[in-house]
Amino acid sequence: MKKFNFRKVLDGLTASSPVGSSGGGSGSGAGGGSVHPGGTAGAAGTPREEIQETLTSDYFQICKTVRHGFPYLPTALAFDPVQKILAIGTRTGAIRILGRPGVDCYCQHESGAAVLQLQFLINEGALVSACADDALHLWNLRQKRPAVLHSLKFNRERITYCHLPFQSKWLYVGTERGNTHIVNIESFILSGYVIMWNKAIELSTKTHPGPVVHLSDSPRDEGKLLIGYENGTIVFWDLRSKRADLRAYYDEAIHSVAWHHEGKQFMCSHSDGSLTLWNLKSPNRPFQTTIPHGKVQRDGKKPESCKPILKVEYKTCKNSEPFVIFSGGLSYDKPCRRPSLTIMHGKAITVLEMDHPIVDFLTLCETPYPNEFQEPYAVVVLLEKDLIVVDLTQSNFPIFENPYPIDIHESPVTCTEYFADCPPDLIPVLYSVGAKHKKQGYSNKEWPISGGAWNLGAQTYPEIIITGHADGSVKFWDASAITLQMLYKLKTSKVFEKQKVGEGKATAEIVEEDPFAVQMMYWCPESRIFCVAGVSAYVIVYKFSKHEVNTEIASLEVRLQCEVEDIITPEPETNPPFPDASSQLPSLKSLSGSTNTVACEGTMKDSIPCLSVKARPVRMPPGYQADLVIQLVWVDGEPPQQITSLAVNSAYGLVAFGNCNGLAVVDFMQKTVLLSMGTLDLYGSSDPYQRQPRSPRKSRQFAADNFCMRGLSNFYPDLTKRIRTSYQSLTELSDSPVSLELERCKSPTSENRENSFSRSRSSSVSSIDRDSKEAITALYFMESFARKNDSAVSSCLWVGTGLGMVIILSLNLPASDDLRQSEPVMVSPSGTVLTLKGAVLTFACLDCMGTLTHRPYEVWRDPHSADDGDKTRKRKLVMHSPSSSQDMGDHQFAVICSEKQAKVFSLPSQTCLYVHNITETSFLLRADVVTLCNSVCLACFCANGHIMTLSLPSLRPLLDINYLPVTDMRIARTFCFTNEGQALYLSSPTEIQRLTYSQEMCDNLQDMLGDLFTPVETPEAQNRGFLKGLFGGSGQAFDREELFGEATAGKASRSLAQHIPGSGGIEGVRGAAGGVIGDLTRARIALDERGQKLGELDERTASMMASAEAFSKHAHEVMLKYKDKKWYQF
């Protein structure tokens, strides 16, 4: 633990002007990672106490915790009917395993190859995956973090289909060449037994049958294997005699095959939309052919063909007709019909239309045994963007209410915020208002995917995640104890009039698609004030109420325009924050003449907002209710620029927001605009850059740099296209009209990637220009010393800009609460200007003891409470954090972080105590001051993928790990840190990845994760009866070991496939990999598994002894009964 004595630090430093001092601190040439004191010594503000910093590097460790949301680009589906867990494979090589709510596990193939097929070893705690790189992998699910035990890589053949019979250790693998190989699951070694395609088909057949599309053993006889080839050939192979028992041919390609449980019939689905039913006794032709959705021809001809039936399942019931369930097969004459699942039950045909294409489906049945009545009770349907479970036990086939958070991407996510350790009453309150909007009509049965086990673990503090979306919706999620559950949904678009169809070109809209997209959010959990900035340059202030209200929405309009020279010359030691765009400026300027009328159809637009707020009274349900809408307006034909920073304070009753033109401060209590000023005017005489005002006429040339304008794409297509969709950037799932542009964003070259980020320096990542406009990039309300000679703190607004300047504005609030509604609030520049390198990202304030000072807030009260008819009730304000005394002391520390460096200033002396140059070659995308272990630190995420933490106030590096390369804008837009060592980002357009940078949480992660495998008895097979067992086939007598083992079948060719041992069980304890703790955890898990196995062995031994004793007793009784009888008396 290191102590810092500020008296020693400040000793011998000479005084100078505040700008010069901080400039000297940042410009003294410290390399990346350096910490050094700089600045001035002010007598009034010199700290006299020692601050003891408790955080050291031992407190920090990075690891992923859990992934929420729908698996991105799903490809495969599997279900364990005994364990009741579901597995989904994806195109990116990921596997998600789901059980009861809370049991949600993510694993990733190292190769990243798409998952073709998944097969559970039923009730064994293992899973086989087949991937597009022709590798098979065996996953161990008996640990909380599954790991690959074995892999088998095929070298000469491509895998097309796999089948693992129930309670078998031999996996059948079909290939593109038409051959069938057999793999031992225990050793993951290939058997020498191979079914070659040319042996399976008739010798007289001259054509290749195509790839293997189906493999399954007969429910009647495990020694018989049904092989389906793509061209329509079906072979029933006798494994013992190594020859085909029968062959069947059909003139349409086969897509799937399904058995009747008795093993005498099977059904095939075909490419012409037909279903054929075959009998093993007469394989010459199908005894039944139907085209379920085909139109019957009048002249008795075969019904017209339909779209292919991609999969069929044939499931029998003891007390009713069998179910035939299939996907596809719709008529070609209805091109606009949605993807459908058809359920045929007896004569009834039900078509369930889906919102997205069907990837795969599975029928859930009561028994895992294929030779029993199947008794289906549900169908799991995996869609491209959703997971649906249909209840088959009710005649109207309702769907189950899905308990998983898989609708995060219902509308593309555009921004996120994360709050850990927030007030505990918020989650029940938000849930209570959100629960009223629940949909009706779901199945009343329990969710059928109920496997695994989950407990709360040791982590108890409440966590809330907020997601903003492209359609203007905002979702609040309960994220406590590494789970995710939606609490409440707010639709911000409801405050605006709906745009009429066909009006698009004539309106003042600046965004063609998703005009209501949420760009930034600001939430004060204590006062429950919520603020949203939209892509169409508006801000909405929401207040929370438990009561419904019918009222008009107050609205204000703000003009924000920048009038400065085109090119600015910064001081030498301050790097221009957008260096890569300088080459584009001349081209933009040269276009100025031709862009005068861009996006101006007809008359010049002026003082028009982009959207229309509803003028009539609006019914607002309980929850968040719009209190005020503030819109930026067009100025002289130029559309308003998007908002780049946002802050709200409930104690002051103020909301502030800025863009690349300037800053606006609004009093949302009195509904008045207090300040609307260009950035240059905020400096007054303190402007460090020499900028000259210019004539309004000349401002026309800056129309070209507005990235919202449609006409620009003709002049400068690449830049504007990329930027215009930057708030979506990869949130769309490639089905929008701009998918090509988005695809270009998805996998940019490193050069393009760097360009897209270097234009995105503000916290919103979409304020994009390197020109004379100085964007407002950070705002922070706090009780602070505004000037050097202040003796007491006062209300302030700290403003950070894209050029690294920090301006402190003084807020003059009415002295008493009674006058707050009537007396005006004064906002004025204090004259204080501080400087950093790069755009300012974040502010924080520490008291004289180094404790984080909470922003002032108003304690929440219901604005529409029934017992408060009169508005004279006093506001209850909390001006300082409870941890520090009312007397703030004679000084405080201001922590300011830009995209290049962090600085700590002592106030009121404005001495720069510490400077840390975080990065020279890259820049920060996100920085947050967070609490951890009752202390405070600065957490940073850099564009080069590094996650760093710095101690406060001394800015010592505590953690620096190259964690995640920023491959696209989505990660940059959504990455955020919160308290207690937690962070999150959108890892794909549909999934939220949570991680921790706390060593303590990494150590405890094993206890918090759910168990995928729980000991469950495999149900016993039904008693088949004496005669049925005698004449119904010899299923149990078939010895696969004898047939496929090395002794009989020999060894497979070494060049055919290569065995790769996996990382095994050790992978499961990576979360607790630190030193002794890791060893102990490994030992404990090994002991647990051993103890579990020993316990099972004891139980089995006891059961066997009991049955042996019972048998002995019974045999003795039989002997006594028949001892004296002759044989003819029996």
Short mmCIF file of N, CA, C and O in Angstrom, two decimals, residues 57-151:
data_model
loop_
_atom_site.label_atom_id
_atom_site.label_comp_id
_atom_site.label_asym_id
_atom_site.label_seq_id
_atom_site.Cartn_x
_atom_site.Cartn_y
_atom_site.Cartn_z
N SER A 57 -2.33 -3.66 -7.81
CA SER A 57 -2.57 -4.47 -9.02
C SER A 57 -3.14 -5.85 -8.67
O SER A 57 -3.74 -6.50 -9.53
N ASP A 58 -2.96 -6.30 -7.41
CA ASP A 58 -3.49 -7.62 -7.02
C ASP A 58 -5.02 -7.65 -7.01
O ASP A 58 -5.61 -8.72 -6.98
N TYR A 59 -5.64 -6.49 -7.00
CA TYR A 59 -7.10 -6.43 -6.97
C TYR A 59 -7.72 -6.61 -8.36
O TYR A 59 -8.94 -6.70 -8.47
N PHE A 60 -6.89 -6.66 -9.41
CA PHE A 60 -7.42 -6.61 -10.76
C PHE A 60 -7.08 -7.86 -11.57
O PHE A 60 -5.98 -8.38 -11.47
N GLN A 61 -8.06 -8.30 -12.32
CA GLN A 61 -7.88 -9.43 -13.23
C GLN A 61 -9.04 -9.39 -14.22
O GLN A 61 -10.17 -9.13 -13.83
N ILE A 62 -8.78 -9.64 -15.49
CA ILE A 62 -9.84 -9.59 -16.50
C ILE A 62 -10.33 -11.00 -16.81
O ILE A 62 -9.51 -11.90 -17.04
N CYS A 63 -11.63 -11.20 -16.80
CA CYS A 63 -12.19 -12.43 -17.35
C CYS A 63 -13.64 -12.21 -17.76
O CYS A 63 -14.33 -11.38 -17.17
N LYS A 64 -14.06 -12.94 -18.78
CA LYS A 64 -15.45 -12.87 -19.21
C LYS A 64 -16.32 -13.58 -18.18
O LYS A 64 -15.92 -14.61 -17.64
N THR A 65 -17.50 -13.03 -17.92
CA THR A 65 -18.38 -13.67 -16.94
C THR A 65 -19.51 -14.42 -17.63
O THR A 65 -19.63 -15.62 -17.51
N VAL A 66 -20.34 -13.71 -18.39
CA VAL A 66 -21.50 -14.37 -18.99
C VAL A 66 -21.90 -13.60 -20.25
O VAL A 66 -21.60 -12.41 -20.39
N ARG A 67 -22.52 -14.31 -21.18
CA ARG A 67 -23.03 -13.69 -22.41
C ARG A 67 -24.54 -13.84 -22.44
O ARG A 67 -25.07 -14.93 -22.24
N HIS A 68 -25.22 -12.71 -22.68
CA HIS A 68 -26.69 -12.71 -22.74
C HIS A 68 -27.15 -12.46 -24.16
O HIS A 68 -26.44 -11.85 -24.95
N GLY A 69 -28.39 -12.86 -24.43
CA GLY A 69 -29.00 -12.53 -25.71
C GLY A 69 -29.10 -13.73 -26.62
O GLY A 69 -28.76 -14.86 -26.28
N PHE A 70 -29.58 -13.47 -27.82
CA PHE A 70 -29.82 -14.54 -28.78
C PHE A 70 -28.52 -14.88 -29.51
O PHE A 70 -27.80 -13.97 -29.95
N PRO A 71 -28.18 -16.17 -29.65
CA PRO A 71 -26.94 -16.54 -30.35
C PRO A 71 -26.95 -15.99 -31.78
O PRO A 71 -27.89 -16.22 -32.54
N TYR A 72 -25.89 -15.28 -32.12
CA TYR A 72 -25.83 -14.59 -33.42
C TYR A 72 -25.58 -15.57 -34.56
O TYR A 72 -24.70 -16.42 -34.47
N LEU A 73 -26.39 -15.51 -35.61
CA LEU A 73 -26.30 -16.36 -36.80
C LEU A 73 -26.34 -17.85 -36.43
O LEU A 73 -25.37 -18.59 -36.65
N PRO A 74 -27.45 -18.34 -35.87
CA PRO A 74 -27.52 -19.75 -35.43
C PRO A 74 -27.56 -20.70 -36.61
O PRO A 74 -28.05 -20.36 -37.69
N THR A 75 -27.02 -21.91 -36.38
CA THR A 75 -26.96 -22.90 -37.46
C THR A 75 -27.43 -24.29 -37.03
O THR A 75 -27.79 -25.10 -37.88
N ALA A 76 -27.40 -24.61 -35.74
CA ALA A 76 -27.68 -25.99 -35.32
C ALA A 76 -28.38 -25.99 -33.96
O ALA A 76 -28.26 -25.04 -33.18
N LEU A 77 -29.09 -27.10 -33.69
CA LEU A 77 -29.91 -27.21 -32.48
C LEU A 77 -29.84 -28.64 -31.96
O LEU A 77 -29.81 -29.59 -32.74
N ALA A 78 -29.79 -28.81 -30.63
CA ALA A 78 -29.82 -30.15 -30.03
C ALA A 78 -30.47 -30.05 -28.66
O ALA A 78 -30.44 -28.99 -28.02
N PHE A 79 -31.07 -31.16 -28.20
CA PHE A 79 -31.76 -31.19 -26.91
C PHE A 79 -31.47 -32.51 -26.22
O PHE A 79 -31.46 -33.57 -26.85
N ASP A 80 -31.19 -32.43 -24.91
CA ASP A 80 -31.03 -33.64 -24.10
C ASP A 80 -32.35 -33.87 -23.36
O ASP A 80 -32.70 -33.11 -22.45
N PRO A 81 -33.11 -34.92 -23.75
CA PRO A 81 -34.46 -35.09 -23.17
C PRO A 81 -34.46 -35.53 -21.71
O PRO A 81 -35.50 -35.43 -21.06
N VAL A 82 -33.32 -35.99 -21.20
CA VAL A 82 -33.27 -36.39 -19.79
C VAL A 82 -32.77 -35.24 -18.93
O VAL A 82 -33.38 -34.87 -17.93
N GLN A 83 -31.67 -34.62 -19.34
CA GLN A 83 -31.14 -33.47 -18.61
C GLN A 83 -31.99 -32.21 -18.84
O GLN A 83 -31.93 -31.26 -18.07
N LYS A 84 -32.74 -32.20 -19.95
CA LYS A 84 -33.60 -31.07 -20.34
C LYS A 84 -32.79 -29.77 -20.53
O LYS A 84 -33.12 -28.73 -19.97
N ILE A 85 -31.71 -29.89 -21.29
CA ILE A 85 -30.93 -28.70 -21.67
C ILE A 85 -30.86 -28.62 -23.19
O ILE A 85 -30.91 -29.64 -23.88
N LEU A 86 -30.73 -27.40 -23.68
CA LEU A 86 -30.76 -27.13 -25.11
C LEU A 86 -29.42 -26.54 -25.53
O LEU A 86 -28.84 -25.73 -24.83
N ALA A 87 -28.93 -26.94 -26.71
CA ALA A 87 -27.67 -26.38 -27.24
C ALA A 87 -27.94 -25.78 -28.61
O ALA A 87 -28.67 -26.35 -29.42
N ILE A 88 -27.35 -24.60 -28.84
CA ILE A 88 -27.48 -23.91 -30.12
C ILE A 88 -26.07 -23.62 -30.65
O ILE A 88 -25.25 -23.03 -29.95
N GLY A 89 -25.80 -24.02 -31.88
CA GLY A 89 -24.52 -23.72 -32.52
C GLY A 89 -24.68 -22.57 -33.49
O GLY A 89 -25.77 -22.33 -34.00
N THR A 90 -23.59 -21.85 -33.77
CA THR A 90 -23.67 -20.67 -34.63
C THR A 90 -22.64 -20.71 -35.76
O THR A 90 -21.71 -21.53 -35.76
N ARG A 91 -22.80 -19.76 -36.67
CA ARG A 91 -21.91 -19.66 -37.83
C ARG A 91 -20.52 -19.19 -37.42
O ARG A 91 -19.55 -19.35 -38.15
N THR A 92 -20.39 -18.58 -36.24
CA THR A 92 -19.08 -18.09 -35.80
C THR A 92 -18.36 -19.10 -34.91
O THR A 92 -17.34 -18.77 -34.30
N GLY A 93 -18.90 -20.33 -34.81
CA GLY A 93 -18.23 -21.36 -34.02
C GLY A 93 -18.56 -21.33 -32.55
O GLY A 93 -17.88 -21.95 -31.73
N ALA A 94 -19.62 -20.60 -32.18
CA ALA A 94 -20.01 -20.53 -30.77
C ALA A 94 -21.07 -21.58 -30.48
O ALA A 94 -21.81 -22.01 -31.36
N ILE A 95 -21.12 -21.99 -29.20
CA ILE A 95 -22.20 -22.87 -28.73
C ILE A 95 -22.79 -22.22 -27.49
O ILE A 95 -22.06 -21.82 -26.57
N ARG A 96 -24.11 -22.10 -27.46
CA ARG A 96 -24.81 -21.62 -26.26
C ARG A 96 -25.62 -22.79 -25.71
O ARG A 96 -26.38 -23.44 -26.45
N ILE A 97 -25.47 -23.04 -24.42
CA ILE A 97 -26.20 -24.12 -23.77
C ILE A 97 -27.14 -23.50 -22.74
O ILE A 97 -26.71 -22.74 -21.86
N LEU A 98 -28.43 -23.80 -22.87
CA LEU A 98 -29.46 -23.17 -22.05
C LEU A 98 -30.21 -24.22 -21.25
O LEU A 98 -30.55 -25.29 -21.77
N GLY A 99 -30.48 -23.88 -19.99
CA GLY A 99 -31.32 -24.73 -19.14
C GLY A 99 -32.39 -23.86 -18.51
O GLY A 99 -32.96 -22.98 -19.15
N ARG A 100 -32.66 -24.11 -17.23
CA ARG A 100 -33.63 -23.26 -16.52
C ARG A 100 -33.12 -21.82 -16.51
O ARG A 100 -31.92 -21.58 -16.70
N PRO A 101 -34.02 -20.83 -16.31
CA PRO A 101 -33.55 -19.44 -16.28
C PRO A 101 -32.38 -19.27 -15.30
O PRO A 101 -32.45 -19.72 -14.16
N GLY A 102 -31.32 -18.65 -15.76
CA GLY A 102 -30.09 -18.51 -14.96
C GLY A 102 -29.00 -19.46 -15.42
O GLY A 102 -27.82 -19.20 -15.20
N VAL A 103 -29.39 -20.56 -16.07
CA VAL A 103 -28.41 -21.51 -16.59
C VAL A 103 -28.21 -21.18 -18.07
O VAL A 103 -29.07 -21.47 -18.91
N ASP A 104 -27.11 -20.52 -18.37
CA ASP A 104 -26.85 -20.03 -19.72
C ASP A 104 -25.34 -20.02 -19.90
O ASP A 104 -24.63 -19.24 -19.27
N CYS A 105 -24.83 -20.91 -20.75
CA CYS A 105 -23.38 -21.06 -20.88
C CYS A 105 -22.96 -20.81 -22.33
O CYS A 105 -23.63 -21.24 -23.26
N TYR A 106 -21.84 -20.11 -22.46
CA TYR A 106 -21.31 -19.80 -23.79
C TYR A 106 -19.95 -20.46 -23.95
O TYR A 106 -19.10 -20.36 -23.08
N CYS A 107 -19.75 -21.20 -25.04
CA CYS A 107 -18.42 -21.74 -25.36
C CYS A 107 -18.11 -21.44 -26.82
O CYS A 107 -19.02 -21.19 -27.61
N GLN A 108 -16.82 -21.48 -27.14
CA GLN A 108 -16.39 -21.07 -28.47
C GLN A 108 -15.35 -22.05 -29.00
O GLN A 108 -14.39 -22.37 -28.31
N HIS A 109 -15.56 -22.52 -30.23
CA HIS A 109 -14.53 -23.34 -30.88
C HIS A 109 -13.34 -22.45 -31.23
O HIS A 109 -13.52 -21.34 -31.74
N GLU A 110 -12.16 -22.93 -30.96
CA GLU A 110 -10.97 -22.12 -31.24
C GLU A 110 -10.83 -21.80 -32.71
O GLU A 110 -10.36 -20.74 -33.10
N SER A 111 -11.28 -22.72 -33.56
CA SER A 111 -11.13 -22.52 -35.01
C SER A 111 -12.06 -21.43 -35.53
O SER A 111 -11.79 -20.82 -36.57
N GLY A 112 -13.17 -21.19 -34.83
CA GLY A 112 -14.15 -20.22 -35.31
C GLY A 112 -14.98 -20.73 -36.48
O GLY A 112 -15.76 -19.99 -37.08
N ALA A 113 -14.85 -22.03 -36.81
CA ALA A 113 -15.61 -22.60 -37.93
C ALA A 113 -17.07 -22.78 -37.54
O ALA A 113 -17.40 -23.04 -36.37
N ALA A 114 -17.96 -22.64 -38.52
CA ALA A 114 -19.40 -22.75 -38.27
C ALA A 114 -19.74 -24.13 -37.73
O ALA A 114 -19.16 -25.15 -38.14
N VAL A 115 -20.72 -24.17 -36.82
CA VAL A 115 -21.20 -25.44 -36.27
C VAL A 115 -22.25 -26.01 -37.22
O VAL A 115 -23.25 -25.35 -37.53
N LEU A 116 -22.00 -27.23 -37.72
CA LEU A 116 -22.94 -27.87 -38.65
C LEU A 116 -24.02 -28.64 -37.90
O LEU A 116 -25.19 -28.62 -38.29
N GLN A 117 -23.61 -29.36 -36.85
CA GLN A 117 -24.55 -30.23 -36.15
C GLN A 117 -24.10 -30.43 -34.72
O GLN A 117 -22.89 -30.40 -34.42
N LEU A 118 -25.06 -30.61 -33.83
CA LEU A 118 -24.78 -30.89 -32.41
C LEU A 118 -25.51 -32.16 -32.00
O LEU A 118 -26.63 -32.40 -32.45
N GLN A 119 -24.85 -32.98 -31.17
CA GLN A 119 -25.46 -34.21 -30.67
C GLN A 119 -25.12 -34.38 -29.20
O GLN A 119 -23.93 -34.42 -28.85
N PHE A 120 -26.14 -34.43 -28.35
CA PHE A 120 -25.89 -34.72 -26.93
C PHE A 120 -25.63 -36.20 -26.73
O PHE A 120 -26.25 -37.04 -27.39
N LEU A 121 -24.71 -36.51 -25.82
CA LEU A 121 -24.63 -37.86 -25.26
C LEU A 121 -25.67 -37.85 -24.14
O LEU A 121 -25.41 -37.30 -23.06
N ILE A 122 -26.84 -38.37 -24.42
CA ILE A 122 -28.00 -38.14 -23.55
C ILE A 122 -27.72 -38.63 -22.13
O ILE A 122 -27.31 -39.77 -21.90
N ASN A 123 -27.91 -37.70 -21.19
CA ASN A 123 -27.72 -37.93 -19.75
C ASN A 123 -26.30 -38.33 -19.38
O ASN A 123 -26.06 -38.93 -18.34
N GLU A 124 -25.34 -37.98 -20.22
CA GLU A 124 -23.94 -38.30 -19.93
C GLU A 124 -23.14 -37.04 -19.59
O GLU A 124 -21.97 -37.12 -19.23
N GLY A 125 -23.73 -35.86 -19.78
CA GLY A 125 -22.99 -34.62 -19.50
C GLY A 125 -21.93 -34.36 -20.54
O GLY A 125 -20.82 -33.91 -20.22
N ALA A 126 -22.24 -34.65 -21.80
CA ALA A 126 -21.28 -34.42 -22.88
C ALA A 126 -22.03 -34.07 -24.16
O ALA A 126 -23.22 -34.36 -24.30
N LEU A 127 -21.31 -33.43 -25.08
CA LEU A 127 -21.91 -32.94 -26.32
C LEU A 127 -20.89 -33.09 -27.44
O LEU A 127 -19.71 -32.79 -27.26
N VAL A 128 -21.35 -33.55 -28.60
CA VAL A 128 -20.49 -33.65 -29.78
C VAL A 128 -20.90 -32.55 -30.75
O VAL A 128 -22.07 -32.37 -31.05
N SER A 129 -19.89 -31.82 -31.25
CA SER A 129 -20.16 -30.80 -32.25
C SER A 129 -19.41 -31.16 -33.53
O SER A 129 -18.26 -31.60 -33.48
N ALA A 130 -20.09 -30.97 -34.67
CA ALA A 130 -19.45 -31.15 -35.98
C ALA A 130 -19.37 -29.79 -36.64
O ALA A 130 -20.37 -29.07 -36.70
N CYS A 131 -18.18 -29.41 -37.10
CA CYS A 131 -17.97 -28.06 -37.62
C CYS A 131 -17.66 -28.07 -39.12
O CYS A 131 -17.32 -29.10 -39.69
N ALA A 132 -17.75 -26.88 -39.71
CA ALA A 132 -17.56 -26.74 -41.15
C ALA A 132 -16.13 -26.98 -41.59
O ALA A 132 -15.86 -27.16 -42.78
N ASP A 133 -15.18 -26.99 -40.64
CA ASP A 133 -13.79 -27.32 -41.01
C ASP A 133 -13.55 -28.83 -40.91
O ASP A 133 -12.41 -29.28 -40.83
N ASP A 134 -14.66 -29.61 -40.90
CA ASP A 134 -14.61 -31.08 -40.89
C ASP A 134 -13.93 -31.64 -39.66
O ASP A 134 -13.16 -32.60 -39.72
N ALA A 135 -14.21 -31.01 -38.53
CA ALA A 135 -13.69 -31.49 -37.25
C ALA A 135 -14.86 -31.84 -36.34
O ALA A 135 -15.90 -31.16 -36.35
N LEU A 136 -14.66 -32.92 -35.58
CA LEU A 136 -15.62 -33.30 -34.53
C LEU A 136 -14.99 -32.96 -33.19
O LEU A 136 -13.79 -33.13 -33.00
N HIS A 137 -15.81 -32.47 -32.25
CA HIS A 137 -15.30 -32.11 -30.93
C HIS A 137 -16.21 -32.72 -29.87
O HIS A 137 -17.44 -32.71 -30.01
N LEU A 138 -15.60 -33.21 -28.81
CA LEU A 138 -16.35 -33.73 -27.67
C LEU A 138 -16.20 -32.75 -26.51
O LEU A 138 -15.09 -32.49 -26.04
N TRP A 139 -17.33 -32.18 -26.06
CA TRP A 139 -17.34 -31.19 -24.97
C TRP A 139 -17.76 -31.85 -23.66
O TRP A 139 -18.74 -32.60 -23.62
N ASN A 140 -17.02 -31.52 -22.62
CA ASN A 140 -17.39 -32.00 -21.27
C ASN A 140 -18.30 -30.96 -20.62
O ASN A 140 -17.90 -29.83 -20.39
N LEU A 141 -19.53 -31.35 -20.33
CA LEU A 141 -20.50 -30.43 -19.72
C LEU A 141 -20.62 -30.64 -18.21
O LEU A 141 -21.44 -29.99 -17.57
N ARG A 142 -19.77 -31.49 -17.65
CA ARG A 142 -19.84 -31.73 -16.20
C ARG A 142 -19.03 -30.70 -15.43
O ARG A 142 -18.64 -30.95 -14.30
N GLN A 143 -18.71 -29.60 -16.05
CA GLN A 143 -18.03 -28.51 -15.38
C GLN A 143 -18.72 -27.22 -15.81
O GLN A 143 -19.37 -27.17 -16.86
N LYS A 144 -18.57 -26.19 -15.00
CA LYS A 144 -19.34 -24.97 -15.24
C LYS A 144 -18.91 -24.24 -16.51
O LYS A 144 -19.71 -23.56 -17.13
N ARG A 145 -17.64 -24.37 -16.85
CA ARG A 145 -17.15 -23.82 -18.11
C ARG A 145 -16.79 -25.01 -19.01
O ARG A 145 -15.71 -25.58 -18.85
N PRO A 146 -17.67 -25.43 -19.91
CA PRO A 146 -17.38 -26.63 -20.73
C PRO A 146 -16.08 -26.49 -21.50
O PRO A 146 -15.69 -25.40 -21.89
N ALA A 147 -15.42 -27.64 -21.69
CA ALA A 147 -14.15 -27.64 -22.42
C ALA A 147 -14.11 -28.83 -23.35
O ALA A 147 -14.80 -29.83 -23.14
N VAL A 148 -13.29 -28.74 -24.40
CA VAL A 148 -13.15 -29.82 -25.38
C VAL A 148 -12.24 -30.90 -24.81
O VAL A 148 -11.11 -30.62 -24.41
N LEU A 149 -12.75 -32.14 -24.76
CA LEU A 149 -11.94 -33.26 -24.28
C LEU A 149 -11.15 -33.89 -25.44
O LEU A 149 -10.00 -34.27 -25.27
N HIS A 150 -11.80 -34.03 -26.60
CA HIS A 150 -11.14 -34.62 -27.79
C HIS A 150 -11.61 -33.89 -29.03
O HIS A 150 -12.73 -33.38 -29.07
N SER A 151 -10.77 -33.92 -30.05
CA SER A 151 -11.17 -33.44 -31.37
C SER A 151 -10.68 -34.44 -32.41
O SER A 151 -9.66 -35.11 -32.21
#
